[in-house]
Short mmCIF file of C-alpha atoms in Angstrom, two decimals:
data_model
loop_
_atom_site.label_atom_id
_atom_site.label_comp_id
_atom_site.label_asym_id
_atom_site.label_seq_id
_atom_site.Cartn_x
_atom_site.Cartn_y
_atom_site.Cartn_z
CA UNK A 1 -12.90 -28.70 10.06
CA UNK A 2 -13.90 -25.63 10.72
CA UNK A 3 -15.68 -22.80 8.56
CA UNK A 4 -12.89 -20.00 9.83
CA UNK A 5 -9.44 -20.33 10.24
CA UNK A 6 -7.83 -16.79 12.15
CA UNK A 7 -3.61 -16.49 12.48
CA UNK A 8 -2.76 -13.95 14.58
CA UNK A 9 1.30 -13.34 14.44
CA UNK A 10 2.61 -11.92 18.13
CA UNK A 11 5.58 -10.93 19.45
CA UNK A 12 6.01 -8.52 22.46
CA UNK A 13 2.52 -7.08 22.90
CA UNK A 14 1.86 -9.21 26.19
CA UNK A 15 0.00 -5.55 27.46
CA UNK A 16 -1.69 -5.30 24.35
CA UNK A 17 -3.16 -9.04 23.19
CA UNK A 18 -5.47 -10.19 25.75
CA UNK A 19 -8.21 -7.03 23.60
CA UNK A 20 -6.79 -8.62 20.12
CA UNK A 21 -8.46 -12.20 21.17
CA UNK A 22 -11.12 -10.55 23.73
CA UNK A 23 -12.66 -10.02 20.31
CA UNK A 24 -12.34 -12.64 18.86
CA UNK A 25 -13.62 -14.75 21.66
CA UNK A 26 -16.77 -11.77 22.03
CA UNK A 27 -17.67 -12.72 18.08
CA UNK A 28 -21.08 -13.83 17.60
CA UNK A 29 -20.19 -15.90 14.38
CA UNK A 30 -18.49 -19.16 15.73
CA UNK A 31 -17.03 -21.38 13.64
CA UNK A 32 -14.23 -20.61 13.80
CA UNK A 33 -10.60 -21.33 15.62
CA UNK A 34 -7.29 -19.18 16.81
CA UNK A 35 -3.84 -20.18 15.87
CA UNK A 36 -1.57 -17.84 17.72
CA UNK A 37 2.16 -17.75 15.82
CA UNK A 38 4.63 -16.57 18.39
CA UNK A 39 7.38 -15.22 16.75
CA UNK A 40 10.32 -15.54 19.57
CA UNK A 41 8.80 -12.43 21.66
CA UNK A 42 10.95 -11.53 24.77
CA UNK A 43 8.01 -10.42 27.51
CA UNK A 44 5.54 -12.82 28.68
CA UNK A 45 3.07 -13.11 25.65
CA UNK A 46 3.95 -16.57 25.85
CA UNK A 47 2.48 -16.79 29.55
CA UNK A 48 -0.58 -14.55 28.60
CA UNK A 49 -1.53 -16.48 25.51
CA UNK A 50 -1.99 -20.06 27.50
CA UNK A 51 -4.16 -18.75 29.95
CA UNK A 52 -6.76 -18.32 26.84
CA UNK A 53 -5.45 -21.91 25.06
CA UNK A 54 -6.06 -23.56 28.52
CA UNK A 55 -9.62 -22.21 28.41
CA UNK A 56 -10.24 -22.39 25.03
CA UNK A 57 -10.26 -25.60 22.86
CA UNK A 58 -10.82 -23.92 20.10
CA UNK A 59 -7.40 -21.04 20.45
CA UNK A 60 -3.98 -22.80 19.55
CA UNK A 61 -0.88 -21.59 20.28
CA UNK A 62 2.74 -22.78 17.79
CA UNK A 63 6.13 -20.99 17.99
CA UNK A 64 9.42 -21.66 15.68
CA UNK A 65 11.83 -23.92 16.52
CA UNK A 66 13.55 -22.95 19.53
CA UNK A 67 11.42 -20.20 20.80
CA UNK A 68 13.25 -18.69 17.58
CA UNK A 69 12.65 -14.76 16.00
CA UNK A 70 11.82 -15.57 12.08
CA UNK A 71 9.47 -12.45 10.67
CA UNK A 72 6.38 -11.73 10.21
CA UNK A 73 6.72 -13.96 6.33
CA UNK A 74 7.64 -17.01 8.03
CA UNK A 75 5.56 -16.40 11.03
CA UNK A 76 2.42 -16.08 8.66
CA UNK A 77 3.42 -19.36 7.06
CA UNK A 78 3.66 -21.41 9.24
CA UNK A 79 0.18 -20.10 10.89
CA UNK A 80 -1.45 -21.16 6.92
CA UNK A 81 -0.02 -24.53 8.28
CA UNK A 82 -1.39 -25.24 11.00
CA UNK A 83 -4.85 -23.61 9.71
CA UNK A 84 -7.98 -25.99 8.79
CA UNK A 85 -10.24 -23.50 7.14
CA UNK A 86 -12.02 -22.85 4.26
CA UNK A 87 -11.50 -19.63 4.73
CA UNK A 88 -8.35 -16.91 6.66
CA UNK A 89 -8.44 -14.63 8.69
CA UNK A 90 -5.89 -11.78 9.68
CA UNK A 91 -5.85 -10.12 13.04
CA UNK A 92 -2.53 -8.89 14.51
CA UNK A 93 -2.09 -8.91 18.52
CA UNK A 94 -2.06 -4.89 18.51
CA UNK A 95 -5.50 -4.39 16.63
CA UNK A 96 -9.25 -5.92 17.01
CA UNK A 97 -12.08 -5.92 15.54
CA UNK A 98 -16.18 -5.18 16.88
CA UNK A 99 -18.33 -8.46 16.76
CA UNK A 100 -19.71 -8.94 14.02
CA UNK A 101 -16.67 -9.23 12.03
CA UNK A 102 -16.45 -12.47 10.81
CA UNK A 103 -20.40 -12.89 10.05
CA UNK A 104 -20.26 -10.24 7.77
CA UNK A 105 -17.01 -11.58 5.91
CA UNK A 106 -18.63 -14.17 5.85
CA UNK A 107 -22.13 -13.66 4.44
CA UNK A 108 -20.07 -11.66 1.79
CA UNK A 109 -17.96 -15.07 0.80
CA UNK A 110 -21.73 -17.60 1.07
CA UNK A 111 -23.48 -14.23 -1.04
CA UNK A 112 -20.33 -14.49 -3.78
CA UNK A 113 -18.66 -17.45 -4.56
CA UNK A 114 -16.13 -16.46 -6.57
CA UNK A 115 -14.93 -13.65 -4.38
CA UNK A 116 -11.53 -14.53 -2.84
CA UNK A 117 -10.56 -11.66 -0.57
CA UNK A 118 -12.81 -9.51 1.45
CA UNK A 119 -11.49 -5.94 3.19
CA UNK A 120 -13.41 -3.54 5.10
CA UNK A 121 -12.76 0.09 6.44
CA UNK A 122 -10.72 0.69 9.79
CA UNK A 123 -11.05 3.30 12.87
CA UNK A 124 -7.64 3.99 13.66
CA UNK A 125 -6.84 4.50 17.13
CA UNK A 126 -3.63 5.24 19.14
CA UNK A 127 -0.32 8.05 18.40
CA UNK A 128 -2.29 11.47 17.48
CA UNK A 129 0.57 12.27 15.53
CA UNK A 130 0.98 9.24 13.30
CA UNK A 131 -2.53 8.86 13.17
CA UNK A 132 -2.87 12.17 11.51
CA UNK A 133 0.66 11.45 9.44
CA UNK A 134 -1.43 8.02 8.08
CA UNK A 135 -4.72 10.31 7.32
CA UNK A 136 -3.11 12.44 5.39
CA UNK A 137 -1.70 9.42 2.45
CA UNK A 138 -4.00 7.13 3.17
CA UNK A 139 -7.07 9.18 2.68
CA UNK A 140 -7.26 8.71 -1.67
CA UNK A 141 -7.36 5.37 -1.14
CA UNK A 142 -10.58 4.89 0.35
CA UNK A 143 -12.05 7.89 -1.33
CA UNK A 144 -11.38 5.94 -4.77
CA UNK A 145 -12.71 2.90 -3.52
CA UNK A 146 -15.73 5.03 -2.60
CA UNK A 147 -16.26 6.93 -5.01
CA UNK A 148 -16.15 4.16 -7.23
CA UNK A 149 -20.01 3.61 -6.15
CA UNK A 150 -18.64 -0.85 -5.89
CA UNK A 151 -18.69 -3.22 -3.73
CA UNK A 152 -17.34 -6.73 -5.95
CA UNK A 153 -14.46 -5.40 -8.24
CA UNK A 154 -13.62 -7.62 -11.22
CA UNK A 155 -9.14 -7.90 -11.51
CA UNK A 156 -9.46 -4.82 -14.28
CA UNK A 157 -11.85 -2.25 -11.46
CA UNK A 158 -8.88 -2.35 -9.72
CA UNK A 159 -5.83 -4.51 -9.88
CA UNK A 160 -4.50 -1.24 -11.54
CA UNK A 161 -4.51 0.27 -8.43
CA UNK A 162 -2.51 -2.21 -6.45
CA UNK A 163 0.11 -1.59 -8.99
CA UNK A 164 1.69 1.88 -7.09
CA UNK A 165 0.15 1.51 -3.68
CA UNK A 166 -1.62 -1.22 -1.36
CA UNK A 167 -5.50 0.15 -1.23
CA UNK A 168 -6.17 -2.26 2.03
CA UNK A 169 -5.13 -0.97 5.08
CA UNK A 170 -3.83 -2.89 7.12
CA UNK A 171 -4.19 -7.51 7.98
CA UNK A 172 -6.13 -6.97 10.23
CA UNK A 173 -9.20 -6.36 7.64
CA UNK A 174 -8.56 -8.55 4.88
CA UNK A 175 -10.08 -12.59 5.11
CA UNK A 176 -8.98 -14.61 2.09
CA UNK A 177 -9.69 -18.19 0.79
CA UNK A 178 -7.18 -20.12 1.80
CA UNK A 179 -6.77 -21.97 -1.50
CA UNK A 180 -6.09 -18.50 -3.28
CA UNK A 181 -3.87 -17.22 -0.31
CA UNK A 182 -1.65 -21.15 -0.37
CA UNK A 183 -1.27 -19.99 -4.87
CA UNK A 184 0.41 -16.97 -3.47
CA UNK A 185 4.52 -16.71 -3.77
CA UNK A 186 5.40 -15.67 -0.33
CA UNK A 187 8.82 -14.57 -1.07
CA UNK A 188 8.17 -10.73 -0.25
CA UNK A 189 11.25 -8.46 -0.83
CA UNK A 190 10.41 -6.24 1.51
CA UNK A 191 8.43 -7.88 4.80
CA UNK A 192 6.92 -5.24 6.29
CA UNK A 193 4.56 -5.15 3.13
CA UNK A 194 3.67 -8.68 2.86
CA UNK A 195 0.93 -7.82 2.91
CA UNK A 196 0.30 -5.61 -0.32
CA UNK A 197 3.04 -8.62 -2.09
CA UNK A 198 -0.16 -11.22 -1.19
CA UNK A 199 -2.71 -8.59 -2.00
CA UNK A 200 -1.16 -7.80 -5.61
CA UNK A 201 -1.25 -11.69 -6.94
CA UNK A 202 -4.78 -12.44 -4.90
CA UNK A 203 -6.27 -9.47 -6.99
CA UNK A 204 -4.33 -9.32 -10.42
CA UNK A 205 -6.32 -13.11 -10.01
CA UNK A 206 -9.47 -12.51 -8.35
CA UNK A 207 -12.32 -10.87 -8.14
CA UNK A 208 -12.39 -8.60 -3.86
CA UNK A 209 -15.20 -7.49 -2.38
CA UNK A 210 -15.50 -4.41 -0.06
CA UNK A 211 -17.09 -3.63 2.73
CA UNK A 212 -17.85 -0.66 3.31
CA UNK A 213 -17.56 -0.03 7.07
CA UNK A 214 -14.96 0.43 9.81
CA UNK A 215 -15.44 -3.16 11.49
CA UNK A 216 -10.81 -3.49 12.07
CA UNK A 217 -9.69 -1.01 14.60
CA UNK A 218 -6.41 -0.38 13.94
CA UNK A 219 -3.67 0.31 16.23
CA UNK A 220 -1.06 3.61 15.21
CA UNK A 221 1.90 3.48 17.98
CA UNK A 222 5.62 4.16 17.72
CA UNK A 223 6.66 0.66 18.03
CA UNK A 224 5.30 -1.31 15.18
CA UNK A 225 7.62 -3.14 12.66
CA UNK A 226 7.42 -0.48 10.13
CA UNK A 227 8.27 2.27 12.55
CA UNK A 228 11.62 1.00 13.30
CA UNK A 229 13.13 1.41 10.00
CA UNK A 230 15.86 3.70 9.48
CA UNK A 231 15.02 6.35 6.80
CA UNK A 232 18.15 4.57 4.22
CA UNK A 233 16.35 0.67 5.40
CA UNK A 234 13.16 2.28 3.94
CA UNK A 235 14.19 4.00 0.88
CA UNK A 236 16.39 0.86 -0.25
CA UNK A 237 13.30 -1.63 0.66
CA UNK A 238 11.30 0.37 -1.07
CA UNK A 239 13.19 0.31 -4.12
CA UNK A 240 14.20 -3.25 -4.91
CA UNK A 241 10.14 -4.05 -3.97
CA UNK A 242 8.95 -1.88 -6.26
CA UNK A 243 11.38 -3.80 -8.95
CA UNK A 244 10.11 -7.10 -8.08
CA UNK A 245 6.55 -6.22 -7.65
CA UNK A 246 7.20 -4.64 -11.99
CA UNK A 247 8.63 -8.58 -12.24
CA UNK A 248 5.94 -10.38 -10.76
CA UNK A 249 3.19 -8.12 -13.05
CA UNK A 250 4.85 -8.18 -16.17
CA UNK A 251 3.65 -12.43 -16.07
CA UNK A 252 -0.05 -10.84 -16.34
CA UNK A 253 0.19 -10.45 -20.52
CA UNK A 254 -3.53 -10.58 -21.27
CA UNK A 255 -4.15 -6.99 -18.41
CA UNK A 256 -4.23 -4.73 -22.16
CA UNK A 257 -3.30 -1.53 -19.83
CA UNK A 258 -0.21 -3.37 -18.49
CA UNK A 259 2.30 -1.62 -20.33
CA UNK A 260 0.87 1.68 -20.12
CA UNK A 261 1.14 1.03 -16.10
CA UNK A 262 4.41 -0.63 -15.32
CA UNK A 263 5.47 3.04 -16.96
CA UNK A 264 3.08 5.07 -14.53
CA UNK A 265 4.20 2.62 -11.35
CA UNK A 266 7.82 3.25 -12.19
CA UNK A 267 9.98 5.33 -14.43
CA UNK A 268 12.89 2.90 -15.98
CA UNK A 269 15.69 4.43 -13.67
CA UNK A 270 14.59 1.58 -11.04
CA UNK A 271 15.75 -1.04 -13.87
CA UNK A 272 19.04 -0.42 -11.55
CA UNK A 273 20.16 -1.56 -7.80
CA UNK A 274 19.82 1.98 -5.61
CA UNK A 275 21.59 2.94 -2.86
CA UNK A 276 21.53 6.49 -2.14
CA UNK A 277 18.77 8.06 -2.13
CA UNK A 278 20.89 11.66 -3.52
CA UNK A 279 22.34 9.32 -6.26
CA UNK A 280 19.05 7.99 -7.47
CA UNK A 281 17.75 12.04 -7.95
CA UNK A 282 20.63 12.63 -9.72
CA UNK A 283 20.66 9.26 -11.93
CA UNK A 284 16.95 10.32 -12.64
CA UNK A 285 17.23 14.46 -13.78
CA UNK A 286 20.46 12.64 -15.88
CA UNK A 287 17.65 10.31 -17.35
CA UNK A 288 14.89 13.11 -18.25
CA UNK A 289 17.94 16.17 -19.82
CA UNK A 290 16.56 16.16 -23.71
CA UNK A 291 13.81 14.83 -22.94
CA UNK A 292 9.76 16.54 -23.02
CA UNK A 293 9.27 17.44 -19.58
CA UNK A 294 5.97 18.31 -18.72
CA UNK A 295 4.73 20.16 -14.79
CA UNK A 296 1.35 19.28 -13.73
CA UNK A 297 0.16 21.92 -11.69
CA UNK A 298 0.51 25.50 -12.97
CA UNK A 299 -0.61 27.01 -9.32
CA UNK A 300 1.25 29.14 -6.54
CA UNK A 301 3.75 26.52 -6.52
CA UNK A 302 4.79 27.01 -9.71
CA UNK A 303 7.21 29.39 -9.45
CA UNK A 304 9.20 28.23 -7.17
CA UNK A 305 9.05 25.09 -9.62
CA UNK A 306 10.58 26.79 -12.11
CA UNK A 307 13.11 28.18 -9.72
CA UNK A 308 14.55 25.21 -8.87
CA UNK A 309 14.38 23.43 -12.56
CA UNK A 310 16.59 26.07 -13.49
CA UNK A 311 19.30 25.90 -10.68
CA UNK A 312 18.99 22.28 -11.85
CA UNK A 313 19.70 23.16 -14.80
CA UNK A 314 16.34 20.72 -16.43
CA UNK A 315 14.49 22.13 -19.10
CA UNK A 316 10.67 22.43 -19.15
CA UNK A 317 7.90 22.14 -22.06
CA UNK A 318 5.63 23.25 -20.38
CA UNK A 319 2.69 23.11 -17.56
CA UNK A 320 -0.30 21.02 -17.65
CA UNK A 321 -3.71 21.97 -15.49
CA UNK A 322 -6.83 20.42 -14.72
CA UNK A 323 -7.64 23.56 -14.60
CA UNK A 324 -9.72 24.43 -18.28
CA UNK A 325 -10.04 28.12 -17.69
CA UNK A 326 -6.27 28.51 -17.26
CA UNK A 327 -5.58 26.49 -21.42
CA UNK A 328 -3.43 28.45 -23.55
CA UNK A 329 -2.29 31.56 -20.46
CA UNK A 330 1.63 31.61 -19.83
CA UNK A 331 3.57 30.96 -16.91
CA UNK A 332 7.05 33.31 -17.76
CA UNK A 333 7.24 31.71 -21.81
CA UNK A 334 6.07 28.31 -20.80
CA UNK A 335 2.75 27.93 -21.99
CA UNK A 336 0.05 25.64 -19.61
CA UNK A 337 -1.57 23.41 -21.42
CA UNK A 338 -5.03 20.61 -20.49
CA UNK A 339 -5.11 16.85 -19.49
CA UNK A 340 -7.15 17.34 -23.27
CA UNK A 341 -3.92 18.19 -24.77
CA UNK A 342 -1.87 15.47 -23.23
CA UNK A 343 -2.69 13.09 -26.53
CA UNK A 344 -1.52 16.26 -29.19
CA UNK A 345 1.87 17.31 -27.46
CA UNK A 346 3.52 14.55 -26.12
CA UNK A 347 5.57 14.57 -23.86
CA UNK A 348 8.49 12.51 -22.25
CA UNK A 349 7.41 12.57 -19.03
CA UNK A 350 4.87 13.90 -16.28
CA UNK A 351 6.32 15.07 -13.31
CA UNK A 352 3.80 16.46 -10.41
CA UNK A 353 4.41 19.58 -9.34
CA UNK A 354 1.75 20.87 -6.21
CA UNK A 355 2.37 20.55 -2.21
CA UNK A 356 -0.36 18.51 -2.00
CA UNK A 357 0.51 16.18 -5.04
CA UNK A 358 -1.75 13.26 -3.98
CA UNK A 359 -4.66 14.10 -5.25
CA UNK A 360 -3.74 15.14 -8.83
CA UNK A 361 -1.64 12.13 -9.04
CA UNK A 362 -4.34 10.01 -8.73
CA UNK A 363 -7.07 12.12 -11.22
CA UNK A 364 -3.85 12.41 -13.73
CA UNK A 365 -2.99 8.74 -13.21
CA UNK A 366 -6.74 7.42 -13.88
CA UNK A 367 -7.05 9.75 -17.23
CA UNK A 368 -4.11 8.11 -18.68
CA UNK A 369 -5.53 5.17 -17.87
CA UNK A 370 -8.94 6.04 -19.71
CA UNK A 371 -7.41 7.41 -22.36
CA UNK A 372 -4.59 4.61 -23.70
CA UNK A 373 -1.75 7.58 -22.91
CA UNK A 374 0.88 5.93 -22.18
CA UNK A 375 3.41 8.17 -19.77
CA UNK A 376 5.69 8.02 -17.27
CA UNK A 377 4.08 10.38 -14.14
CA UNK A 378 6.94 11.22 -11.12
CA UNK A 379 5.39 12.56 -8.26
CA UNK A 380 7.45 13.32 -5.04
CA UNK A 381 10.10 14.43 -7.14
CA UNK A 382 10.05 18.10 -5.67
CA UNK A 383 10.11 17.63 -1.99
CA UNK A 384 13.03 19.17 -1.41
CA UNK A 385 10.98 21.97 -2.19
CA UNK A 386 7.87 21.42 -0.93
CA UNK A 387 10.04 20.61 2.82
CA UNK A 388 12.71 24.16 2.13
CA UNK A 389 15.69 22.01 2.38
CA UNK A 390 17.00 18.36 1.86
CA UNK A 391 15.44 15.08 2.37
CA UNK A 392 15.35 14.31 6.15
CA UNK A 393 17.64 12.00 6.50
CA UNK A 394 15.73 9.98 9.36
CA UNK A 395 11.79 9.00 9.91
CA UNK A 396 9.99 12.46 10.00
CA UNK A 397 8.64 10.65 6.66
CA UNK A 398 6.99 7.95 4.89
CA UNK A 399 8.84 5.63 2.84
CA UNK A 400 6.25 6.85 0.60
CA UNK A 401 7.19 10.73 0.31
CA UNK A 402 10.93 9.75 1.32
CA UNK A 403 10.95 7.48 -2.89
CA UNK A 404 11.19 9.29 -5.47
CA UNK A 405 8.99 7.78 -7.01
CA UNK A 406 5.41 6.94 -7.14
#
């Protein structure tokens, strides 16, 4: 038995996998085994991997029956069956690690026996456009973690974040105690988000630990699995994932903020099966008519937002803004309130109405949690005017951007 088993899924990355394997071989910590599971590669991946298997006894190769392609979930499950280590690390075959990756992770586990998952920050490399797009969406995640000035997180510290987003960049930056991973349900409704699905189950039960060091090199390239999705498939799978995610979260009755965050994650229309973006939007508009709808953000974007609301016959009760200097001012006939007024004005729903919505969303999200305010939040509703055109039916936007609600 070894201390650490490393699962490396392989699929058609013969030209990249050597960098990943080499980064394992040069680790300063040596008590490991590398379990490579090939998912039916059509290139010469098996030939490349076998060269390492013949040379290193602690590198092992497995395939599905008849070299079938079964997808990431079944590939990870097969790898887990073959592992003998107490801890499971993941390294995707197009990424690689710094040479002290394993030593720093095992030190944390040894010092914190109650911790079940350790993750770290990442270095992005590869396609510059994909890197730029990703940073715009993901920077707030690590900003929030870093500003907490914590490394050790209890479920009550961080579990609520995992209700609405995956706080961990990649499989390639996580190590998990095997027993905690074996307790998880692997039947994710969206295979591309298997990591998020597993992490959520762990963080609701156990403490986790964040290493604020870039120990993983995470490659962004257009041939990756997630970038192969059509817009329609992204929307449908995003919807199904979030519905199932909430059903899982409902089991954790002991968390006092559960009911608030269930609504903060998704509005009630997600109890329906949604097939198209437009029908989703229409259903949402219909569901909030005759409700007290407030817009969060009374800046330069507000005039365009009001025009749009008038065009779709959506009545607005007023604005809320984080700037207290704007309190009781008006935009047209609508009064501007502050966050501190939310308990008094009692909105039925708040829609984020700024162009760069992520910072505002998370600022307000945290405020509602801290003040025990049960108000649904919607972030992507105004994408149609943010982008000056109907939502593109292609891959220009991320699943999160295409999806109506967060």
